[in-house]
Structure formats: C-alpha cells, structure tokens
Amino acid sequence: MAILEARNLNIAIPTGDGLVHAAQNVSFSVEAGELFGIAGESGSGKSVLAQAILGLLPTAEISGEIWFEGRDLLTLGPRDLQKLRGARIAMISQDPLSCLHPYYTIGSQISEAILTHKHIGKAAAKRETIEVLAKVGIAAPDERFSHYPHQFSGGMRQRVMIAMAVALNPALLIADEPTTALDVTVQAQIVELLDAMRRELGTAVMMITHDLGLLASVADHVMVMYAGNRMEIGRRSAVLAAPAHPYTAGLLASSPSNHAPGSPLTSIAGQPPSLLARPSGCAFAPRCAQVMPICSLERPPERAFADGSHSICWRESKAPAPMAPVVRQTSKQAASVATDDPIVTVRDLRFGYPSGGPFSKRAGVEILKGISLTLERGRTLGIVGESGCGKSTLARVIAGLVPASSGVIEIAGQDIAGLDAAQWHSLRKTVQLVFQDPFGSLNPRRRVGSIIGDPFRIHGVASGAERHKRVRDLMATVGLNPEHYNRFPSEFSGGQRQRIGIARALALNPSLIIYDEPVSALDVSIQAQVLNLIRALQKELGLSYLFISHDLAVVRHVSDEIAVMKEGRIVEMGDADQIYTTPQHPYTKSLLAASNPLPRLEGAS
Amino acid sequence: MISFLASRLAFAGLVLLVLSAFVFFLFFVAPGDPARLLTGEKATEAQVAQVRANLGLDRPIHEQYLSFLGRTVQGDLGFSYRNQQPVTKLISNRMPATISLGIGAVLMWLALGIPIGIMSARHPGSWRDRMGQGFILVGVSFPTFVLGMALLYLLYFMPRQAGFTLFPAGGYKPFLADPLIWAWHMFLPWVTLALTTAAIYARLTRGEMLAVMGEDYIRTARAKGLSEHKVVLKHGFRSILTPLTTQLGADIAAVLGGAIVTEQVFGLQGIGSLAVQAVGNQDRPIIIGVVLLAGFFIVVANIMVDLLYVLLDPRVRNAH
Amino acid sequence: MTAPATDSAPAVVQRGSFELTLRRLLRDKAGLLALSFILLLVAFALGAGVVEAWTGHSAFEQYRDTGLTPTGMPVGPGAEFLFGTDGLGRDVMVRLAYGARTSLTIGVLASLIASFIGVSIGLVAGYFGGWADIVLGRTMDLVMSIPVLLCALALVSVFGPSVILSVAVIVFFSWTTIGRVIRGQVISLRQRDFVQASRSLGAGPVSIMIIDILPNLSVPIIVYTTMMIPNGIVFEATLSFLGLGIVPPAPSWGGMLAEAASNSIYLVAWWLIMIPGAILLITTLSFNILGDALRDALDPSGRPTRKRRKVSKS
C-alpha cells in the first residue's frame, strides 16, 4: 500500500531571476515501510520535492496532488500540516550541525518534538527521548541528553537527528542527502542505521541523494531526476542494473568504478540546463547520446517496461549499455613508466600549530605526524583519507603555502626549506595547485582572462598581446571557448570553473600539479569530464600529479600509486591496484568496504 | 572561559586607563594655566604660585598623573574651578535626571525596536516590512536635537497655544515625589533619546532574524511541527540574543554621551548638561570627572555583556 | 545557479557589472529620488553665491528694516525672504545654502578620510592576522568604546571650536565602523582559495591585497562610505548645536538650529526649526536611502530575497 503518492507535481519557485521550475510533472508513490531512493545531480529538483511534501515552501507555486494517509497535503491548511510534520512525516537533512539549534541541548530539542505532538509530561518526554537516543546508538544517552550539539561528532549528530525524526514513529521519514557531509566509513553506519530503523519501526524512508552507489545496497525503488523531471522510476535492481533512460545509463557509466583505472571515463557531454526555462522537448536532449530529432521538439512519453520500471523517453527500448571499455582486470596502464627520477621527495614531514600562542585555538595540535613519500616524474600519487586526516594540509605544505614544522621537502632535487626569496619565487613555476571549490578558487571580481593570465603577470613572463594569446591557447587546451575570455567566473558552470583553475595551473608549464579534491564539488557527469581532462593533460604534457581525494574510486582511477592517510600518518602506500585488491592495513580495508561500488552494468562486463 | 573573562576584564581596565590618560594629558597640554583659572584674573603671581604648589601642579607630569590616578581610584575627583564644590557631589546631584532619562530610553528603544524588527523580518517584502523599514530609515536619519525640538514644538507649544497642556516643556521632577508626574515630564525626552537607537535595534533585529530564519535548524524546528510562533520566538529570536546583547552593551555605555543633547534640548539638569556648562566655563575637573564616569559606565556595561554572553552561548560556556 | 543561462545563449552578451548596477539603481525609485535630492542639494551648496546674488541678501547682513517686524521679531517666509529671516533679521535661505556647503564638505571629507583609514587598517589587520590583528582590532574596540560626544566636548574645550577639529573628531570616531566590517570581510576572503591560488603562484602580500582582495570589498566600501556621510553631517550639526562646532556667525545648519533654540524663539517662528530641521532630516534620509539602494544594486543577492527566496509576487 502506498503511503505517499505524488501525482503530476509541478513546483515553481519565484526568484530574483524569474520562475525556477524545480519540478515538472513528477509522479511517484512510496510504499509503507520501503526505502525509496530519489537520485539526481545538483539542481535536479530533488530536495525541493522533500520541502514541498512538508509544506515548507510557502512562496512556491505548486500544482498537482500529494496524497498522504488519505489526504492531499496540498489542500491542507497550515495547522493540519503542522500537526503532520514531525509526527507523521519527519525529515533529516545534509548537515547535522547546522540542523540542530546550537543553543539548546539535544535532549531538549528531541523532547520538544515529542511534547509538541504528544500530551505527556516533561519527565515522560525525557524518558522517551533517552530511549530513542539509545535506539539510534548513542552511548550513555541519559548523560548525553543534556549535551549541546557542538559536543558531538558529525556522525553522532546525524544519529541525534535520526533520533529526533523517529521519536514519534512517523509513517514517512524524508532523508535529504543524509550522508553527504559525513566520512565514508560513517556514511555506511548511518545508512545502516536508517535501514535498521525502517525495518524495526516500519517507517518508510525517502532517501534523496546524488550518490547512486548509496542506493545500490538498500533502496527498494529508485527514482532518477534530471532538471526537475522524473526521468526514470522502478525497482532498484531494474533501474541500477539495466537502466532504461539514457541519462541513468550515462550517470552510471560516468562513475570511475565502472571503468578500468586510467581509461577514459564515459562522461555525459555538456552542462545541466537552467531551470528558468522550460524546454519544449526532453530536458536531457541536448546532452543525450541517443538523441533523436523529435527529442528536442516534443515532450517525451512515458514508457513502461517488463521489469516494472518506467522511463520518460522517446526511445522505445532500454538505453543501450554505454560504450565504456569496461575491462575490469588489472591491465596496468603503460602510459606512465617509473623513471626513478623523483619530482617530490618528502621525508618525515611534520606540521603542527605552534603551542603556547595564547590566541591560537588550534595550538599544539599536530596535523601531520611524520609523512614520507616519493613521487616519480610523470606519475600520479593518489592520497586518500577522510576529513581531518591532514591530506589537504599536506598539499598546502608541499605547495609551500604553509611552512612545515620539521622534515624535508625536496622538489626537483631542491630542498624548499633553504630557498631564498628569488629561488622561492621561481619554484612557484614548478609547482601548481588546483583547488577543490571551483568557485572559491576563482576571484569573482576578475575576468577569466586575467585570472588565467595571473601567472604571467606575477612572474612577468608575458604581457599585452602575447599574454592574451597564451591565455586563449590555454583556454582551448582545457576545452574552454577562448571567446569567453572576458567573462566573469560566475558566468561559468562548476565543471567549466574547474577547467579555468586547471588552465591557470598549466600556464607556467609546471612539472608538478597538486590537485586538492579537484572533483568532489562536481556532479558525477561533470566529474567524469574533468577527470578525463586531467588524465589527457598528463599524457600530453608529461606532468606529475599529486592527487588528493576522499573518494577511493576517483583516486584509484587516476593514480599509479596510492597512499592512505589517517590521523596525520600514511598507514599504507603502494601500487594502486595492489591497495585496491589486496589491502593490508585494517583502515584501508574498512575504507574499501565502506565505499559503495555501483552495480556492474548489465551487458557491459 | 576564565581566560575569556580575564581578557575582557583586562580590556575594561585598559579602556579606563586610556580614557583617564586622554583627559589628563589633554588638559595638561592645553593652553591656559589651571592655577590662574582657579584663582581668577585679579590674583597676584604669588597667589597663583601658591595655588599651583597646593595643587601639585609644579611637579613633573607623570607624578601628577599618578597622584591623579591614585585620587581617582579613591573616588576623589577634585573640586570645581568655578564654585570649589567637590566634583563627585556635583555629579551625584545630577545623577537622578540622567539615570531616569537613560533607563526609560533603554526600555523604550528595546520595546520599540525589537518587535518592529521581528515583524519586519517575519514577512520580508510585505507592507509590514516596508513600514518597518520606513521606521528604520527615518529613525536612523533623525538628528536627535531636531527630533527633540520638533516634539517640543508639536506636542508642547502647539497644544499650549490651543489652550491646553499635552506635555510639559521639560525639566526634571523627582521620581519619588510622584512617579506619574516624573514619567509625564520624562516622556518626550525618552522618545527623543530612544528613537534613533530604536531604529538601529529594529535594523539589527531584522537583519539578524532574516539571516537566522534561513538557517537549517529553523527548518528542523518547522519540520518538527512547531507552531510558527514558537519557531520565530523560541528558535529564531533565541539565536539573535547574542548580537543584541553585544549591541546593548555598547549602547548602554553610550547613553551618557547621548543624553547630552537631549538634556540640552529639554533643559534637564543632568550630567550631560553639566558637561556642556563645564566646557563653557573651562571647568576642567568636571569634564574629567564626567568622562571618567562615562568610562566607568562603559566598563561596567562591557563586563555585564560578557557575563551575559557566557550565559547565552553554551559554546563559550563549554570552552575551556 | 544562473550560469547556464548564458551558456545556452549563442551570442555572448557582455553585461558589464557597472551597467547592470546602474540599471538596477535606476529601477529603484526611492534611491533615484534620494539621489536627485542630493544632487539638488549639491547644486544649492555650490550655487550659494548665485542664491546670494539672486536674493540680493548676504548671509551675514542683518536686515533690520525688512527682515524684522516693527517689534523686532523675525519675518516669516514671503516674497522678500523665501524662507523667512532669523532672530537677527538675516535671510534664512542664503544662510541655509552656505550651511549646506559646510555640512556637505565636512560630511563628505570626513567620510572619505575615515573610509580610507578604516579600509587600510581593516585590510592590514584582516590580511596579516596575528599580532597586527590583535593590536589593530583592539584599538578599534577601544576607540569604539570611547564616549564620542563627551571626548569631543573635552577636545573643544581645550582647542576651541573649528572646522578642522570637527572633521578630525568625526574621522577619529567613525573609521572603526568600516574598519571592522572590512577586517571581517578580509579575514574570510583571505581564507578563500583564490587568495591561496595567488599565493601559490608567488604573488606578494601587497599584490594580493590590492589586486585580489580590494575589488571584492567594493560593495561594503561604497555602501559604508555613503552611509557615513549623514552621520558626519549630523555629528557636525550636533556639535554646532551645542555651540562647539562652526563658530558663529559663519552659517551652519546646527548653528542655525541652536540659535533658534536659544531664547525659544522658534516657538514663535516655526520656520527657524522646521526649514533647517527638515532639510537636515531629508539630507540624512537621502544619504541613507541612497546607501540602501546602492547596496541593493551592487549586491542584489545580499538582500532579503535571498534567504527564503521570498519575492513579492508580481
């Protein structure tokens, strides 16, 4: 029996730029007690759906029906909705720290939810709160009751949020990117907990995520959204293993875990569309590999398939398996050969904030505790680890942005500690950084041409027409239109911005590029494009890479060697395949076990 | 937490020290011989020298400053040049009017500014918000003395010409004699002193509330099924108490300075008008005394704010 | 995300940020009105001599025959004296024009100087952090907790009233506001990756502060400088009102109001407070409205439309 049923839901949100069509004609139903997954990239409208169900979009123009327990939520008054919220429909979302009120104890925040809907005394509410805290795995719940959110770790906070959500035994729990802000190993625990809760309490869970892999192990049904449209819906096994819609197929194919390491990824070309316009045809048509003339003219019809999945597409048959050369055995890419000519050598590197400074909050904390590594010229060393393990600090120390406390860093044979200002300045040409946040790393007030030209300006290499020409060449190299020379970064999408960052890094012909989480802020389909570019540039220009990421699949895809970091130390380092197939250290093993490999595409392997 | 309070206390001390040094050295480098000012035009050189020695004015500057500090700490602010009365006594005579003015104004601006700010922020873009923003704009733009004079003209003089008394022209009536008369006399001064600050509070409250209402934990509170009323007041307003407290500390500290103009317009015999008269008379001990008193106020207000901070923010409380 | 909108457009439309700002500003009726008033006021102040010539009245001369009633009272607004005369029989309009000169000069000058000092110190404190920040930040706290008007009183009692002292006092007590704002912004900008990127390219601190950080501060600098002008004008008027600013008989708005208040002459001559008071109020109001309008136009995302995406449905 369906407990939630949305029919022909249209959501339009007025903004300063115009109406954002966040959902267009979306229908789906959630069965009691099931785990219903909604997958989609950023801007697909998946989170807006959740807020519309809870009635938290007061300004939006919503049409259609949302049936829940025999009532259409869209026709309910604010008071009735308020009674449902928390009691029958609960919600948890991405960042558990910002979702908890910093000034109230977690116990009082959960009790408040109970007291709002149940007519019981404070003491009884406290008892129930402690019970539910214990249920979600908080140790010493009666003591933790009176603690504040900042006293919990990220994973524990998300448990608190889940406790608050299930405290009143709701029929539906909406989990909006519940694990995105968490580390891989914690992610797995939270998904496990959600799964356990719904089995124990019979609560249906609607899990919204950008990560198809997360749904692969637990979801019953999966709906794939793109640009506000429902592209495909069906049983998990059907949607993820034999996708009907070319978009789903493309999404699955762009994941590095569906490719042999080092091989080009099958990316989805182009950029996601703006939700301001409503295309007359299929929203995905401009990027679709199987596009037909009719696709961009008329709205596609809904197609039902024998395995119960439905897709909205002009094609009558299921999407063909993408042309990915999926060769899963370890065919070591011969592109990069060990040259025995190290570009970077790091020996016993330590970094800590000096203790004793009365004004430093982080005084005395050692971030890097003796790192040693070597990177050969022309090869890629991947560094993988969870947040707080020190991998980004390591990048900054090697790049010379912060001085090491002790240890030796040699770049191209030069110890960077002993450099004078001029040598230091010229070393900047050898080492370049590419940052995680493609928006934050570009100055919003400067034009792209001057951003990419900065290296020339700072080092006085080229000026005037010469600089102009070289910048345009660089833009062409990274796949940007040189005509866009005069645009501001905000006029580019995330993937394009990262290309700008890479172009800037290439400007001075460096030998070493340090990538600090270069694709983690990007959607999967865009991520594949950027990863392909990074690989291609390395082959073409013979670059050496230090590639830092929390995502084991991504690191493995680009790296020759992998170093696994934990709490400021490298716990395991070795050949990429070897780390992946025969991990030695228990931490590496748990990382591997926690990452959610996508199901293999049928017919692809 | 202890170190936080300690550093704030140290800062408070620094404020007092800087202020005392500022006024002391200001008057030391100032033209005009205090001994001459004190003795009057007709005094002989010998008399002036005698007074100078009595006051210790012939000693080196740092010694004078130290002894000045020492006397100040003991609560001795010296004597008025004009009528030889102790400065402390002159100030304490003027205290009731200024304190009445200050307390009433603080309550009035809080009672006016915060609700307007919340109302404005709850419905951004609505007609209520536009009214609130209009209040804010007019309020922050209204020069205090223009407002005071306009109020006097409109609410005292025009009714009186029409033959009745709506409000008195000013003047201070003791609270203990008759609280109603006291409030009646203080009402226009309160409005005058409070309006600008009320507008600043409305602006601050509106801005902070708008920011807070976009926070994720407000969505959580709504998702819990709380009534909008509770969401706004218990979850939203609770968060902006900290910035409001900070602002309040600064403003309470500044009340004494702000009272100057209001007292002048309404002819209130308060500390502000004492200072203005002292400037006219070149009566330096009084100016020094009033500035130090203001500094003392600032320090006390700062410490109160810091203590409130600790009470309000568990993150400060738990930081060791 | 609005970026893709331009991607799909085949023709590259180069929307300059200046043009966009101007367009948004012109759409703001209140802001436009405020700007018009300010321009009028500037013309009035600059043309004070023209006003003088046109009316044939000097700012200082006391017209005892035409400017005072037989009983020695000021004359109300009329054909001879458009805004009436004051207690000494001087033409209020001409004095207002010259007073506008004083007020605007002091307000604008003090704001520019204070803004320059505040931005410089905020930049240095925010960018370098550490001891520079502790010392400069604490200095700002200290200046902010000094009772402004009282210290101004003390200074005036020692040095005597003057224009330079007024400007100095206004500057000294107002650079901290913008300094704090800039410091806060710089601290967050400094940690942004684009600054790190410039550092990793080998750019020096001065280059980073001027080329990378300063352009990102244009909005607060413009807005706060604009909003400091009315504060400066009011502060000067207040000083003059207390008899501590511009020395009479030089015309100043605060001084005119003070003269009206003394002897309570304004109770019988309403124009002596209503006209200067109204002009002073409208001036400060206009600058504040302009500041708001500039903020909206320069940074459209920074206003209430942002948070809950709430826009009045049109």
Coordinates of C-alpha atoms in Angstrom, one line a residue, chain A residues 104-386:
Chain A
Y104 CA 19.7 24.1 23.1
T105 CA 20.7 20.7 24.4
I106 CA 20.0 17.9 22.1
G107 CA 17.7 16.3 24.7
S108 CA 15.5 19.3 24.9
Q109 CA 15.3 19.6 21.1
I110 CA 14.1 16.0 20.9
S111 CA 11.8 16.3 23.8
E112 CA 10.3 19.4 22.2
A113 CA 9.3 17.4 19.2
I114 CA 7.7 14.8 21.4
L115 CA 5.9 17.4 23.6
T116 CA 4.6 19.2 20.5
H117 CA 2.6 16.2 19.4
K118 CA 2.0 14.2 22.5
H119 CA 0.2 15.3 25.6
I120 CA 2.6 13.9 28.1
G121 CA 4.6 15.4 30.9
K122 CA 8.1 16.6 30.7
A123 CA 9.6 13.7 32.6
A124 CA 7.8 11.2 30.4
A125 CA 9.1 13.0 27.3
K126 CA 12.6 12.9 28.7
R127 CA 12.3 9.2 29.3
E128 CA 11.1 8.7 25.7
T129 CA 14.0 10.8 24.4
I130 CA 16.5 8.8 26.3
E131 CA 15.0 5.6 24.9
V132 CA 15.2 6.8 21.4
L133 CA 18.7 8.1 21.8
A134 CA 19.7 4.6 22.9
K135 CA 17.9 3.2 20.0
V136 CA 20.0 5.1 17.5
G137 CA 23.2 4.1 19.1
I138 CA 24.1 7.0 21.3
A139 CA 26.2 5.7 24.3
A140 CA 25.2 6.9 27.8
P141 CA 22.0 8.5 26.5
D142 CA 20.9 9.9 29.9
E143 CA 24.1 11.7 30.2
R144 CA 24.2 12.9 26.6
F145 CA 20.7 14.2 27.0
S146 CA 21.9 17.5 28.4
H147 CA 24.8 18.0 26.0
Y148 CA 24.9 20.6 23.2
P149 CA 25.3 19.8 19.5
H150 CA 28.8 21.1 19.4
Q151 CA 29.8 18.4 21.8
F152 CA 29.0 15.6 19.3
S153 CA 30.9 14.4 16.2
G154 CA 29.4 14.6 12.8
G155 CA 28.1 11.0 12.7
M156 CA 26.8 11.2 16.2
R157 CA 24.9 14.4 15.3
Q158 CA 23.3 12.7 12.4
R159 CA 22.2 10.0 14.8
V160 CA 20.7 12.6 17.0
M161 CA 18.8 14.0 14.0
I162 CA 17.6 10.5 13.3
A163 CA 16.5 10.0 16.9
M164 CA 14.5 13.3 16.7
A165 CA 13.0 12.1 13.4
V166 CA 11.9 8.7 14.6
A167 CA 10.9 9.7 18.1
L168 CA 7.2 9.9 17.2
N169 CA 7.2 6.8 15.0
P170 CA 6.4 8.7 11.8
A171 CA 5.0 6.8 8.8
L172 CA 7.5 8.6 6.5
L173 CA 11.0 9.8 7.0
I174 CA 12.5 12.0 4.4
A175 CA 16.3 11.9 4.4
D176 CA 17.7 14.6 2.2
E177 CA 21.4 13.8 1.5
P178 CA 21.7 12.3 5.0
T179 CA 25.3 11.2 4.5
T180 CA 26.8 13.8 2.1
A181 CA 28.6 15.7 4.9
L182 CA 30.0 12.6 6.5
D183 CA 33.1 10.5 6.0
V184 CA 32.8 7.3 4.0
T185 CA 33.0 5.0 7.0
V186 CA 30.5 7.0 8.9
Q187 CA 28.2 7.1 5.9
A188 CA 27.9 3.4 5.8
Q189 CA 26.9 3.3 9.5
I190 CA 24.2 6.0 9.0
V191 CA 22.7 4.2 6.0
E192 CA 22.8 1.0 8.0
L193 CA 21.0 2.8 10.9
L194 CA 18.3 4.2 8.6
D195 CA 17.8 0.8 7.2
A196 CA 17.5 -0.8 10.6
M197 CA 15.1 1.9 11.9
R198 CA 12.7 1.4 9.0
R199 CA 12.8 -2.3 9.5
E200 CA 12.3 -2.0 13.2
L201 CA 9.6 0.7 13.2
G202 CA 8.1 0.2 9.8
T203 CA 8.8 3.7 8.8
A204 CA 9.0 4.3 5.1
V205 CA 12.3 6.2 4.2
M206 CA 12.5 8.5 1.3
M207 CA 16.2 8.9 0.7
I208 CA 17.3 11.8 -1.5
T209 CA 20.9 11.6 -2.8
H210 CA 23.3 12.5 -5.6
D211 CA 25.1 9.2 -5.0
L212 CA 23.6 6.3 -6.9
G213 CA 26.0 4.0 -5.1
L214 CA 24.4 4.8 -1.8
L215 CA 21.1 3.5 -3.0
A216 CA 22.6 0.4 -4.6
S217 CA 22.6 -1.6 -1.5
V218 CA 19.5 -0.5 0.4
A219 CA 16.8 1.0 -1.8
D220 CA 13.7 -0.8 -2.8
H221 CA 12.6 1.6 -5.5
V222 CA 14.7 4.3 -7.2
M223 CA 13.6 7.5 -9.0
V224 CA 16.1 9.4 -11.1
M225 CA 15.5 13.1 -11.5
Y226 CA 17.0 15.5 -14.0
A227 CA 16.4 19.2 -14.3
G228 CA 13.1 18.9 -12.4
N229 CA 11.9 16.0 -14.5
R230 CA 11.4 12.4 -13.4
M231 CA 13.5 10.5 -16.0
E232 CA 13.1 7.0 -14.7
I233 CA 11.4 5.1 -11.9
G234 CA 11.4 1.5 -11.0
R235 CA 12.7 -1.2 -8.7
R236 CA 16.3 -0.7 -7.7
S237 CA 17.5 -3.8 -9.4
A238 CA 15.9 -2.7 -12.6
V239 CA 17.0 0.9 -12.6
L240 CA 20.6 0.5 -11.5
A241 CA 21.4 -2.7 -13.3
A242 CA 19.5 -2.2 -16.6
P243 CA 18.7 1.5 -16.8
A244 CA 16.0 2.4 -19.3
H245 CA 16.8 6.1 -19.7
P246 CA 19.9 7.2 -21.4
Y247 CA 20.5 9.7 -18.6
T248 CA 20.6 6.9 -15.9
A249 CA 22.8 4.9 -18.1
G250 CA 25.1 7.8 -18.6
L251 CA 25.2 8.6 -14.9
L252 CA 26.2 5.1 -14.1
A253 CA 28.7 5.0 -16.8
S254 CA 30.4 8.2 -15.6
S255 CA 31.3 6.7 -12.3
P256 CA 35.0 5.7 -12.2
S257 CA 34.2 2.4 -10.5
N258 CA 32.7 1.3 -13.8
H259 CA 35.9 1.8 -15.7
A260 CA 39.3 0.3 -15.8
P261 CA 41.7 2.6 -14.0
G262 CA 43.3 5.1 -16.3
S263 CA 40.9 4.5 -19.1
P264 CA 38.8 7.5 -20.3
L265 CA 35.5 7.8 -18.5
T266 CA 32.3 7.9 -20.4
S267 CA 31.1 11.3 -19.5
I268 CA 27.9 13.0 -20.3
A269 CA 28.7 15.9 -22.6
G270 CA 27.6 19.4 -21.8
Q271 CA 26.2 21.1 -18.8
P272 CA 23.0 20.7 -16.9
P273 CA 20.3 23.2 -18.1
S274 CA 18.9 26.2 -16.2
L275 CA 15.6 25.6 -14.5
L276 CA 14.4 29.0 -15.5
A277 CA 13.5 27.9 -19.0
R278 CA 11.1 25.1 -19.8
P279 CA 12.3 23.3 -22.8
S280 CA 9.6 22.2 -25.2
G281 CA 11.1 18.8 -25.6
C282 CA 13.1 16.5 -23.3
A283 CA 15.3 18.4 -20.8
F284 CA 18.1 15.9 -21.4
A285 CA 18.0 16.1 -25.2
P286 CA 21.0 18.5 -25.6
R287 CA 23.3 16.1 -23.7
C288 CA 21.8 12.8 -24.7
A289 CA 24.0 10.4 -26.7
Q290 CA 21.0 8.7 -28.3
V291 CA 19.2 11.9 -29.2
M292 CA 16.6 11.8 -32.0
P293 CA 15.2 14.8 -33.8
I294 CA 11.9 14.6 -32.0
C295 CA 13.5 14.7 -28.6
S296 CA 14.0 18.5 -28.6
L297 CA 10.7 19.2 -30.1
E298 CA 8.1 17.4 -28.1
R299 CA 7.8 16.2 -24.5
P300 CA 8.7 12.5 -24.4
P301 CA 6.0 10.0 -23.5
E302 CA 6.1 7.6 -20.5
R303 CA 7.2 4.1 -21.4
A304 CA 6.6 1.0 -19.2
F305 CA 9.0 -1.9 -19.3
A306 CA 8.6 -5.6 -18.4
D307 CA 10.7 -5.3 -15.3
G308 CA 8.2 -2.7 -13.9
S309 CA 10.3 0.4 -14.5
H310 CA 9.0 3.4 -16.3
S311 CA 11.0 5.9 -18.2
I312 CA 10.1 9.2 -19.9
C313 CA 11.9 9.0 -23.2
W314 CA 11.2 8.9 -26.9
R315 CA 13.2 5.7 -27.3
E316 CA 11.1 2.6 -27.1
S317 CA 13.7 0.2 -25.9
K318 CA 16.0 0.4 -22.9
A319 CA 19.1 2.5 -23.2
P320 CA 22.0 0.6 -24.7
A321 CA 24.9 0.0 -22.5
P322 CA 27.4 2.8 -22.8
M323 CA 30.4 2.2 -24.9
A324 CA 32.7 2.1 -22.0
P325 CA 35.6 -0.2 -22.5
V326 CA 34.9 -1.8 -19.2
V327 CA 37.8 -4.1 -18.6
R328 CA 38.0 -4.9 -15.0
Q329 CA 41.2 -6.9 -14.7
T330 CA 44.3 -5.1 -13.8
S331 CA 45.7 -4.0 -17.1
K332 CA 48.2 -1.6 -15.8
Q333 CA 48.3 1.4 -18.0
A334 CA 51.7 1.5 -19.6
A335 CA 51.4 5.3 -20.1
S336 CA 53.5 6.2 -17.1
V337 CA 56.7 4.4 -16.5
A338 CA 58.7 4.7 -13.4
T339 CA 61.7 6.8 -14.2
D340 CA 63.5 6.7 -10.9
D341 CA 63.7 10.5 -11.1
P342 CA 61.7 11.8 -8.2
I343 CA 60.0 15.2 -8.6
V344 CA 58.9 15.3 -5.0
T345 CA 60.6 13.7 -2.0
V346 CA 59.1 14.2 1.4
R347 CA 60.9 12.8 4.5
D348 CA 59.5 12.7 8.0
L349 CA 57.3 15.8 7.4
R350 CA 55.7 17.2 10.5
F351 CA 53.3 20.0 10.8
G352 CA 51.6 21.4 13.8
Y353 CA 50.3 24.8 15.0
P354 CA 52.8 26.1 17.5
S355 CA 51.7 25.6 21.0
G356 CA 51.9 28.4 23.6
G357 CA 50.4 31.1 21.4
P358 CA 47.6 32.2 23.7
F359 CA 45.4 33.3 20.8
S360 CA 45.5 30.2 18.7
K361 CA 42.6 27.9 19.2
R362 CA 44.4 25.1 17.5
A363 CA 47.6 25.5 19.5
G364 CA 49.7 22.4 20.0
V365 CA 47.7 20.1 17.7
E366 CA 49.9 18.2 15.3
I367 CA 48.3 17.7 12.0
L368 CA 51.0 15.8 10.1
K369 CA 52.9 13.3 12.1
G370 CA 55.9 12.2 10.1
I371 CA 54.9 11.8 6.4
S372 CA 57.4 10.3 3.9
L373 CA 56.7 9.8 0.3
T374 CA 58.2 10.0 -3.2
L375 CA 56.6 10.9 -6.4
E376 CA 58.4 9.9 -9.7
R377 CA 58.4 12.3 -12.6
G378 CA 55.4 11.7 -14.9
R379 CA 53.5 9.6 -12.5
T380 CA 50.5 10.2 -10.2
L381 CA 50.4 9.6 -6.5
G382 CA 47.0 9.5 -5.0
I383 CA 46.4 10.4 -1.4
V384 CA 43.2 9.2 0.1
G385 CA 41.8 9.8 3.5
E386 CA 38.8 11.0 5.5

